[in-house]
Coordinates of C-alpha atoms and ligand atoms in Angstrom, one line a residue:
M5 CA 22.6 28.0 -35.0
D6 CA 24.4 29.4 -32.0
F7 CA 25.8 27.3 -29.5
P8 CA 28.2 28.2 -26.6
K9 CA 31.8 27.4 -27.1
D10 CA 31.9 25.0 -24.4
F11 CA 28.9 22.9 -25.3
M12 CA 29.4 19.3 -25.1
W13 CA 28.8 17.8 -28.2
G14 CA 29.1 14.2 -27.8
V15 CA 28.4 10.8 -28.9
A16 CA 26.9 8.0 -26.9
T17 CA 27.0 3.8 -26.7
S18 CA 25.7 1.3 -24.1
S19 CA 27.9 -1.8 -22.8
Y20 CA 25.7 -4.6 -24.1
Q21 CA 25.1 -2.9 -27.4
I22 CA 29.0 -2.8 -28.3
E23 CA 31.2 -4.5 -26.0
G24 CA 30.8 -8.3 -26.7
A25 CA 33.4 -10.3 -24.6
V26 CA 30.6 -11.6 -22.8
H27 CA 32.8 -14.2 -21.0
A28 CA 36.0 -12.1 -20.8
D29 CA 37.8 -11.4 -17.5
G30 CA 35.1 -12.9 -15.2
R31 CA 32.1 -11.3 -16.6
G32 CA 28.8 -12.5 -15.1
E33 CA 25.9 -13.4 -17.0
S34 CA 23.3 -10.6 -17.7
I35 CA 19.6 -10.6 -18.3
W36 CA 20.4 -9.7 -22.1
D37 CA 22.8 -12.8 -22.6
R38 CA 20.0 -15.0 -21.3
F39 CA 17.1 -13.2 -23.4
T40 CA 19.1 -13.1 -26.8
H41 CA 19.9 -16.7 -26.2
T42 CA 15.9 -17.8 -26.0
P43 CA 14.8 -18.5 -29.6
G44 CA 12.8 -16.2 -31.2
A45 CA 13.6 -13.1 -29.1
I46 CA 15.6 -11.4 -31.3
K47 CA 14.5 -10.3 -35.0
D48 CA 17.6 -11.7 -36.6
G49 CA 18.4 -14.6 -34.0
S50 CA 21.5 -12.5 -33.3
T51 CA 23.1 -11.8 -29.8
G52 CA 25.5 -9.3 -28.5
D53 CA 28.3 -12.2 -27.8
V54 CA 30.5 -10.3 -30.2
A55 CA 28.7 -7.0 -31.0
C56 CA 31.3 -4.5 -32.1
D57 CA 34.0 -6.2 -29.8
H58 CA 34.6 -2.8 -28.1
Y59 CA 35.9 -4.6 -25.1
H60 CA 39.0 -5.6 -27.2
R61 CA 39.0 -2.7 -29.5
Y62 CA 38.1 0.5 -27.2
R63 CA 41.5 2.2 -27.9
E64 CA 40.6 2.1 -31.7
D65 CA 37.1 3.6 -30.8
V66 CA 38.7 6.4 -28.6
A67 CA 40.8 7.2 -31.4
L68 CA 38.1 7.3 -33.7
M69 CA 36.1 9.7 -31.5
Q70 CA 39.3 11.8 -31.3
S71 CA 39.7 11.9 -34.9
L72 CA 36.0 13.3 -34.9
G73 CA 36.9 15.8 -32.4
V74 CA 34.0 15.0 -30.2
K75 CA 34.2 16.7 -26.8
A76 CA 32.5 13.8 -24.8
Y77 CA 31.7 10.3 -24.6
R78 CA 28.5 8.9 -22.8
F79 CA 29.0 5.3 -22.3
S80 CA 27.5 2.6 -19.8
V81 CA 29.0 0.2 -17.3
A82 CA 28.1 -3.5 -17.5
W83 CA 27.0 -4.5 -14.0
P84 CA 27.7 -8.1 -14.4
R85 CA 31.5 -7.0 -15.3
I86 CA 31.7 -5.3 -11.8
L87 CA 29.5 -7.5 -9.6
P88 CA 29.0 -10.9 -11.5
Q89 CA 26.4 -12.0 -8.9
G90 CA 25.1 -8.4 -8.8
T91 CA 26.2 -8.2 -5.3
G92 CA 29.0 -9.0 -3.2
E93 CA 32.5 -9.6 -4.6
V94 CA 33.8 -7.2 -6.9
N95 CA 35.5 -8.3 -10.2
Q96 CA 38.7 -6.3 -10.2
A97 CA 39.2 -6.9 -13.9
G98 CA 35.8 -5.6 -14.9
L99 CA 36.7 -2.4 -13.0
D100 CA 40.0 -2.3 -14.4
F101 CA 38.3 -2.1 -18.1
Y102 CA 36.4 0.9 -17.3
S103 CA 39.4 2.4 -15.9
R104 CA 41.4 2.1 -18.5
L105 CA 38.8 3.4 -20.9
V106 CA 38.2 6.3 -18.8
D107 CA 42.1 6.9 -18.9
A108 CA 42.1 6.5 -22.6
L109 CA 39.5 9.2 -23.0
L110 CA 40.9 11.8 -20.7
E111 CA 44.5 11.3 -23.0
A112 CA 42.2 11.9 -25.9
G113 CA 40.8 14.9 -24.6
I114 CA 37.3 13.4 -24.1
T115 CA 35.0 14.0 -21.2
P116 CA 33.6 10.8 -19.8
F117 CA 29.8 10.5 -19.1
V118 CA 29.1 7.3 -17.5
T119 CA 25.7 5.5 -17.1
L120 CA 25.4 2.8 -14.5
Y121 CA 22.3 0.9 -15.8
H122 CA 21.6 0.7 -19.8
W123 CA 19.4 -2.4 -19.2
D124 CA 22.2 -5.3 -18.4
L125 CA 20.8 -6.8 -14.9
P126 CA 23.1 -9.2 -13.6
Q127 CA 20.9 -12.6 -14.2
A128 CA 21.6 -13.5 -10.8
L129 CA 19.5 -10.8 -9.5
E130 CA 16.9 -11.4 -12.0
D131 CA 16.7 -14.9 -10.6
R132 CA 15.7 -13.6 -7.2
G133 CA 13.1 -11.4 -8.6
G134 CA 15.0 -8.7 -10.6
W135 CA 13.6 -4.9 -10.5
N136 CA 10.4 -6.2 -9.1
N137 CA 12.3 -7.4 -5.8
R138 CA 13.2 -4.2 -3.7
D139 CA 16.6 -5.5 -2.9
T140 CA 17.5 -5.0 -6.3
A141 CA 17.3 -1.2 -5.6
E142 CA 19.7 -1.5 -2.7
A143 CA 22.0 -3.5 -4.7
F144 CA 22.3 -1.0 -7.4
A145 CA 23.1 1.8 -4.8
A146 CA 26.0 -0.4 -3.6
Y147 CA 27.1 -0.8 -7.1
A148 CA 27.1 2.8 -7.8
D149 CA 29.1 3.3 -4.7
V150 CA 31.8 0.8 -6.1
M151 CA 31.8 2.4 -9.3
T152 CA 32.0 6.1 -8.4
R153 CA 34.6 5.3 -5.5
R154 CA 36.9 3.6 -8.4
L155 CA 36.4 6.1 -11.2
G156 CA 35.1 9.2 -9.5
D157 CA 38.4 10.8 -9.4
R158 CA 38.6 10.9 -13.1
A159 CA 35.0 10.4 -14.4
R160 CA 32.9 13.4 -13.1
Y161 CA 29.5 13.2 -14.8
W162 CA 27.3 10.3 -13.9
M163 CA 23.9 9.0 -14.8
T164 CA 22.2 6.3 -12.8
H165 CA 19.7 5.0 -15.3
N166 CA 19.1 5.0 -19.1
E167 CA 15.2 5.1 -20.0
P168 CA 13.6 3.5 -16.9
W169 CA 10.4 3.6 -19.2
C170 CA 12.0 1.3 -21.4
T171 CA 13.6 -1.1 -18.7
A172 CA 10.0 -1.2 -17.1
F173 CA 7.7 -1.3 -19.7
L174 CA 9.4 -3.0 -22.9
G175 CA 10.8 -5.5 -20.1
Y176 CA 8.2 -6.3 -18.0
D177 CA 5.0 -5.2 -19.7
M178 CA 5.4 -5.9 -23.5
G179 CA 7.9 -8.5 -22.7
I180 CA 10.0 -7.6 -26.0
F181 CA 13.0 -6.6 -24.1
A182 CA 15.0 -8.8 -21.5
P183 CA 13.7 -10.3 -19.1
G184 CA 10.7 -10.8 -21.6
I185 CA 7.8 -10.4 -18.7
K186 CA 4.4 -9.6 -19.4
D187 CA 2.6 -8.3 -16.2
L188 CA 1.3 -4.5 -15.8
K189 CA 1.4 -4.9 -11.9
V190 CA 5.2 -6.2 -12.1
T191 CA 6.0 -3.3 -14.5
L192 CA 4.7 -0.7 -12.3
Q193 CA 6.6 -2.3 -9.0
V194 CA 9.8 -2.3 -11.3
S195 CA 9.4 1.5 -12.3
H196 CA 9.0 2.3 -8.5
H197 CA 12.2 0.3 -7.7
L198 CA 13.9 1.7 -10.6
L199 CA 13.2 5.3 -9.3
L200 CA 14.0 4.3 -5.5
S201 CA 17.2 2.8 -6.7
H202 CA 18.1 6.1 -8.3
G203 CA 17.4 7.9 -5.3
L204 CA 19.3 5.2 -3.0
A205 CA 22.3 5.8 -5.5
V206 CA 22.5 9.3 -5.9
P207 CA 23.8 10.2 -2.0
A208 CA 26.1 7.5 -2.2
M209 CA 27.4 8.7 -5.6
R210 CA 27.6 12.3 -4.4
A211 CA 29.6 11.5 -1.1
N212 CA 32.3 9.3 -3.4
L213 CA 32.4 12.3 -6.0
G214 CA 32.8 15.5 -3.8
D215 CA 32.1 18.8 -5.3
G216 CA 32.4 19.7 -8.9
A217 CA 30.8 16.7 -10.2
A218 CA 27.5 16.0 -11.8
V219 CA 24.8 13.5 -11.0
G220 CA 21.8 12.8 -13.5
I221 CA 19.2 10.3 -14.8
A222 CA 18.7 10.1 -18.6
P223 CA 14.9 9.0 -19.3
N224 CA 13.7 8.7 -22.7
F225 CA 10.8 11.5 -23.1
M226 CA 8.3 11.8 -26.0
P227 CA 6.3 15.2 -26.6
V228 CA 2.4 14.2 -26.9
Y229 CA 0.0 16.0 -29.3
P230 CA -3.6 15.6 -29.6
A231 CA -5.2 14.6 -32.5
T232 CA -7.5 17.6 -32.8
D233 CA -8.3 20.6 -30.3
A234 CA -11.3 18.8 -28.9
P235 CA -11.3 18.8 -25.5
E236 CA -11.4 14.8 -25.4
D237 CA -8.2 14.3 -27.6
R238 CA -6.6 17.0 -25.4
A239 CA -7.5 14.9 -22.2
A240 CA -6.1 11.8 -24.2
A241 CA -2.6 13.6 -24.9
R242 CA -2.7 14.5 -21.1
R243 CA -3.1 11.0 -20.5
L244 CA -0.4 9.6 -22.5
D245 CA 2.0 12.5 -21.3
G246 CA 1.2 10.9 -17.9
L247 CA 1.9 7.6 -18.7
F248 CA 5.2 8.2 -20.6
N249 CA 6.8 11.3 -19.3
R250 CA 5.2 12.6 -15.9
W251 CA 5.1 8.8 -14.3
F252 CA 8.7 9.4 -14.0
A253 CA 9.7 13.1 -14.2
D254 CA 6.9 14.1 -11.4
P255 CA 8.5 11.9 -8.7
L256 CA 12.0 12.4 -9.8
F257 CA 11.5 16.0 -9.3
G258 CA 9.6 15.9 -6.0
K259 CA 6.1 16.2 -7.1
G260 CA 5.2 12.6 -6.1
Y261 CA 3.3 10.2 -9.0
P262 CA 1.0 12.1 -10.9
Q263 CA -2.5 11.7 -9.3
D264 CA -4.4 11.2 -12.8
T265 CA -2.0 8.5 -14.0
W266 CA -2.0 6.9 -10.8
D267 CA -5.7 6.5 -10.8
L268 CA -5.6 5.5 -14.2
Y269 CA -3.6 2.4 -13.1
G270 CA -6.0 1.4 -10.6
E271 CA -5.3 -2.0 -8.7
N272 CA -1.9 -2.1 -10.7
V273 CA -0.2 0.8 -8.5
P274 CA 2.9 0.0 -7.0
D275 CA 3.8 -0.6 -3.4
V276 CA 5.1 2.6 -2.1
Q277 CA 6.6 2.4 1.4
P278 CA 7.0 5.5 3.6
G279 CA 9.8 7.7 2.8
D280 CA 10.3 6.3 -0.8
I281 CA 8.8 9.7 -2.3
E282 CA 11.3 11.5 -0.5
T283 CA 14.1 9.3 -1.2
L284 CA 13.7 8.7 -5.0
A285 CA 13.4 12.8 -5.3
A286 CA 17.0 13.0 -4.4
P287 CA 18.3 16.2 -6.3
V288 CA 20.1 16.0 -9.7
D289 CA 22.7 18.4 -11.2
F290 CA 21.3 17.7 -14.5
L291 CA 18.4 16.0 -16.6
G292 CA 19.3 13.8 -19.4
V293 CA 16.8 13.8 -22.4
N294 CA 16.6 10.9 -24.8
Y295 CA 14.7 12.1 -27.6
Y296 CA 13.4 10.1 -30.7
N297 CA 9.8 10.7 -31.8
P298 CA 6.7 12.4 -30.8
G299 CA 3.2 10.7 -29.9
T300 CA -0.1 12.1 -31.5
V301 CA -3.3 10.5 -30.1
A302 CA -6.9 10.7 -30.3
D303 CA -9.6 9.7 -27.7
A304 CA -10.7 6.3 -28.1
P305 CA -13.6 5.5 -26.0
D306 CA -14.3 2.1 -27.3
A307 CA -10.6 0.9 -27.1
P308 CA -9.4 -0.7 -23.8
P309 CA -8.0 1.8 -21.0
P310 CA -6.4 4.0 -21.3
H311 CA -8.8 4.9 -24.3
L312 CA -5.9 6.1 -26.7
R313 CA -5.8 5.7 -30.4
D314 CA -2.6 6.5 -32.2
V315 CA -3.3 8.7 -34.9
S316 CA 0.7 9.8 -35.8
D317 CA 0.7 11.8 -39.2
P318 CA 1.3 9.1 -42.0
D319 CA 2.7 11.9 -44.1
L320 CA 5.8 12.7 -41.9
E321 CA 9.0 11.3 -43.0
R322 CA 10.4 8.3 -41.4
T323 CA 13.9 6.7 -40.7
A324 CA 14.1 3.1 -41.0
D325 CA 12.0 2.7 -37.5
R326 CA 10.6 6.0 -36.1
I327 CA 8.6 9.3 -37.4
I328 CA 11.2 12.4 -37.9
Y329 CA 9.8 15.3 -35.9
P330 CA 12.6 17.7 -35.1
E331 CA 10.1 20.4 -33.5
G332 CA 9.1 17.8 -30.9
L333 CA 12.9 18.2 -29.5
Y334 CA 12.3 21.8 -29.0
D335 CA 8.7 21.4 -27.4
I336 CA 10.1 18.6 -25.0
L337 CA 12.7 20.6 -23.9
V338 CA 10.9 23.6 -23.2
Q339 CA 8.2 21.5 -21.3
L340 CA 10.7 19.8 -19.3
H341 CA 12.4 23.3 -18.4
R342 CA 9.0 24.6 -17.5
D343 CA 7.8 21.8 -15.5
Y344 CA 10.7 20.6 -13.6
N345 CA 13.4 23.4 -13.8
P346 CA 16.3 21.1 -13.4
P347 CA 19.8 23.0 -13.2
A348 CA 20.9 21.8 -16.7
L349 CA 19.8 19.6 -19.4
Y350 CA 21.6 17.4 -21.9
I351 CA 20.5 15.7 -24.8
T352 CA 21.8 12.1 -23.7
E353 CA 20.8 10.4 -26.9
N354 CA 19.4 11.6 -30.4
G355 CA 19.9 9.7 -33.7
A356 CA 18.4 7.9 -36.3
A357 CA 18.6 4.6 -38.0
F358 CA 18.9 4.1 -41.8
H359 CA 19.8 1.4 -44.0
D360 CA 23.3 2.2 -44.7
E361 CA 25.7 0.4 -47.0
P362 CA 28.9 1.2 -48.1
G363 CA 28.9 2.4 -51.8
E364 CA 31.2 1.4 -54.5
D365 CA 33.8 4.1 -53.2
S366 CA 33.5 2.2 -49.9
R367 CA 32.1 5.2 -48.4
V368 CA 28.7 5.4 -46.4
H369 CA 26.8 8.3 -47.9
D370 CA 23.8 8.8 -45.2
A371 CA 22.5 12.2 -46.4
G372 CA 19.3 11.2 -44.6
R373 CA 21.2 11.2 -41.1
I374 CA 22.8 14.4 -41.8
A375 CA 19.6 16.0 -42.6
F376 CA 18.1 14.5 -39.5
L377 CA 21.0 15.8 -37.2
E378 CA 21.3 19.3 -38.7
A379 CA 17.3 19.4 -38.2
H380 CA 17.4 18.3 -34.5
F381 CA 20.5 20.6 -33.8
A382 CA 18.6 23.5 -34.9
Q383 CA 15.8 22.7 -32.6
A384 CA 18.3 22.1 -29.8
A385 CA 19.8 25.8 -30.8
R386 CA 16.1 27.1 -30.5
A387 CA 15.7 25.7 -27.3
L388 CA 19.0 27.5 -25.9
K389 CA 17.6 30.5 -27.4
A390 CA 14.2 30.0 -25.5
G391 CA 16.3 29.9 -22.2
V392 CA 16.7 26.2 -21.7
P393 CA 19.9 25.5 -19.7
L394 CA 21.0 23.0 -22.4
K395 CA 24.8 22.0 -21.8
G396 CA 25.6 19.2 -24.6
Y397 CA 24.2 16.8 -26.9
F398 CA 24.9 13.2 -27.4
V399 CA 24.3 11.7 -30.7
W400 CA 22.9 7.9 -30.6
T401 CA 25.2 6.5 -31.8
L402 CA 29.3 6.3 -32.2
M403 CA 28.8 3.0 -34.5
D404 CA 26.3 0.6 -35.7
N405 CA 25.6 -2.0 -33.0
F406 CA 23.3 -4.6 -31.7
E407 CA 19.8 -3.0 -31.5
W408 CA 18.3 -5.0 -28.8
A409 CA 15.1 -6.9 -30.1
A410 CA 16.0 -5.7 -33.7
G411 CA 19.4 -7.4 -33.4
Y412 CA 21.7 -6.1 -36.5
T413 CA 18.7 -5.0 -38.5
L414 CA 19.0 -1.4 -37.5
R415 CA 21.8 0.8 -38.1
Y416 CA 21.9 3.8 -35.8
G417 CA 25.6 4.6 -36.1
I418 CA 27.5 7.5 -37.6
T419 CA 30.0 4.9 -38.2
W420 CA 29.5 2.0 -40.3
V421 CA 30.5 -1.5 -38.9
D422 CA 31.3 -4.5 -40.9
F423 CA 30.4 -7.1 -38.2
E424 CA 32.3 -9.9 -40.0
T425 CA 35.4 -8.2 -39.9
Q426 CA 34.9 -5.3 -37.2
R427 CA 36.0 -2.9 -39.8
R428 CA 34.8 0.6 -38.9
I429 CA 33.8 3.2 -41.6
P430 CA 32.9 6.7 -40.6
K431 CA 30.0 7.7 -42.5
D432 CA 29.4 10.8 -44.2
S433 CA 27.4 12.0 -41.2
A434 CA 30.4 11.4 -39.0
L435 CA 32.5 13.6 -41.0
W436 CA 29.7 16.2 -41.2
Y437 CA 29.4 16.1 -37.5
R438 CA 33.4 16.3 -37.2
D439 CA 33.0 19.6 -39.3
F440 CA 30.0 20.9 -37.4
I441 CA 31.9 20.4 -34.0
R442 CA 34.9 22.2 -35.4
K443 CA 32.7 25.0 -36.6
H444 CA 31.0 25.4 -33.3
S445 CA 33.7 25.1 -30.8
Ligands
IFM512 O1 19.8 1.8 -29.3 C1 18.8 2.4 -28.4 C2 19.3 2.8 -26.9 O2 19.8 1.7 -26.4 C3 18.5 3.4 -26.0 N1 17.6 4.4 -26.7 C4 17.2 4.3 -28.2 C5 18.3 3.8 -29.1 C6 17.7 3.5 -30.5 O3 16.7 2.7 -30.6

């Protein structure tokens, strides 16, 4: 596998999944605080109240990353720590936490990559309609301004949103993520406001960051394959590609909403005001790609619109929760490069959940995760060779954490966490990654 010496090998996390300390230092309530305390919302009835207690243990976690030799760390900021009411008064203590974190990273020789929104919306904004309210897009831009003003001198890589598809569809259509709403019309308006908020934030961020910084976004993408070569199945795959990938990527890269998908949504399409399409296509310096699994579909005329049937290969290997298909990473990288030609791409998330436990030797022998990462790294190298300007790779995730609706039942970390004692044990995959980085840097 050939990677450039300056390739950014990193790990990623997000605020609500690791920080805990939900009442510390003036942090406001987030929609995930409210949602996790709603009976039945989370598989194991757990919450992120404590999670990995990273808010208090960030120095230990930075030292852990340093010991693994990672070059970069992608973390997200909890908006309610900065603006407890979503807008208005800034909570200095919240800002100071992230400022200390950035300093600790830089001291450890680790480059910070900051994500502004990884799903923990201030509850105060949700009470006013959340992402369905256009004002939330403006509020986001103001929050992005606060953050880049304060940290922009030291943190030079920024992302607006993590996985806007999940924010919109899991939170407002399927209702399995906060805020737990099930309404397609609202979902599509939310998705538009998310993109709009990105477009409003980017110029404000650039103004604060000046030259030499990089601003991007990290959607989740899914390569979609037809069940057969039949024209109907190929059209079905194209529909799903539109619903999942192009609905977000086309407007972000100046193509407007894809007409075929717009038509599919019929009366549920969002209200798009004059100028929005131009605003949300603010040029980015890089595109983040979160990749986990592919989709394979057949045409299903008898099923409700969009007439799709999931026919994912039952023989493909699986992690604890997903199909394993490393070639999909290559395919989606090539597709995004071909269709949008972003100046640079980063894999901002890729990783696997397995049911890991320490053995009698107190080590965690996660050979499945090592095989997973190695196979995916090989596909990244293949994409580089094919001309994709890939600049870095963030393994999801540094340590086991609160996995949203699955609570603590899925372990995605390369570090095992004992949630009773907060003891961290680097799994074999972490040590393998350390050696891999050493060899390729
Ligand atoms: O844990 C999540 C993360 O927050 C967003 N991307 C997918 C990960 C694994 O499900």
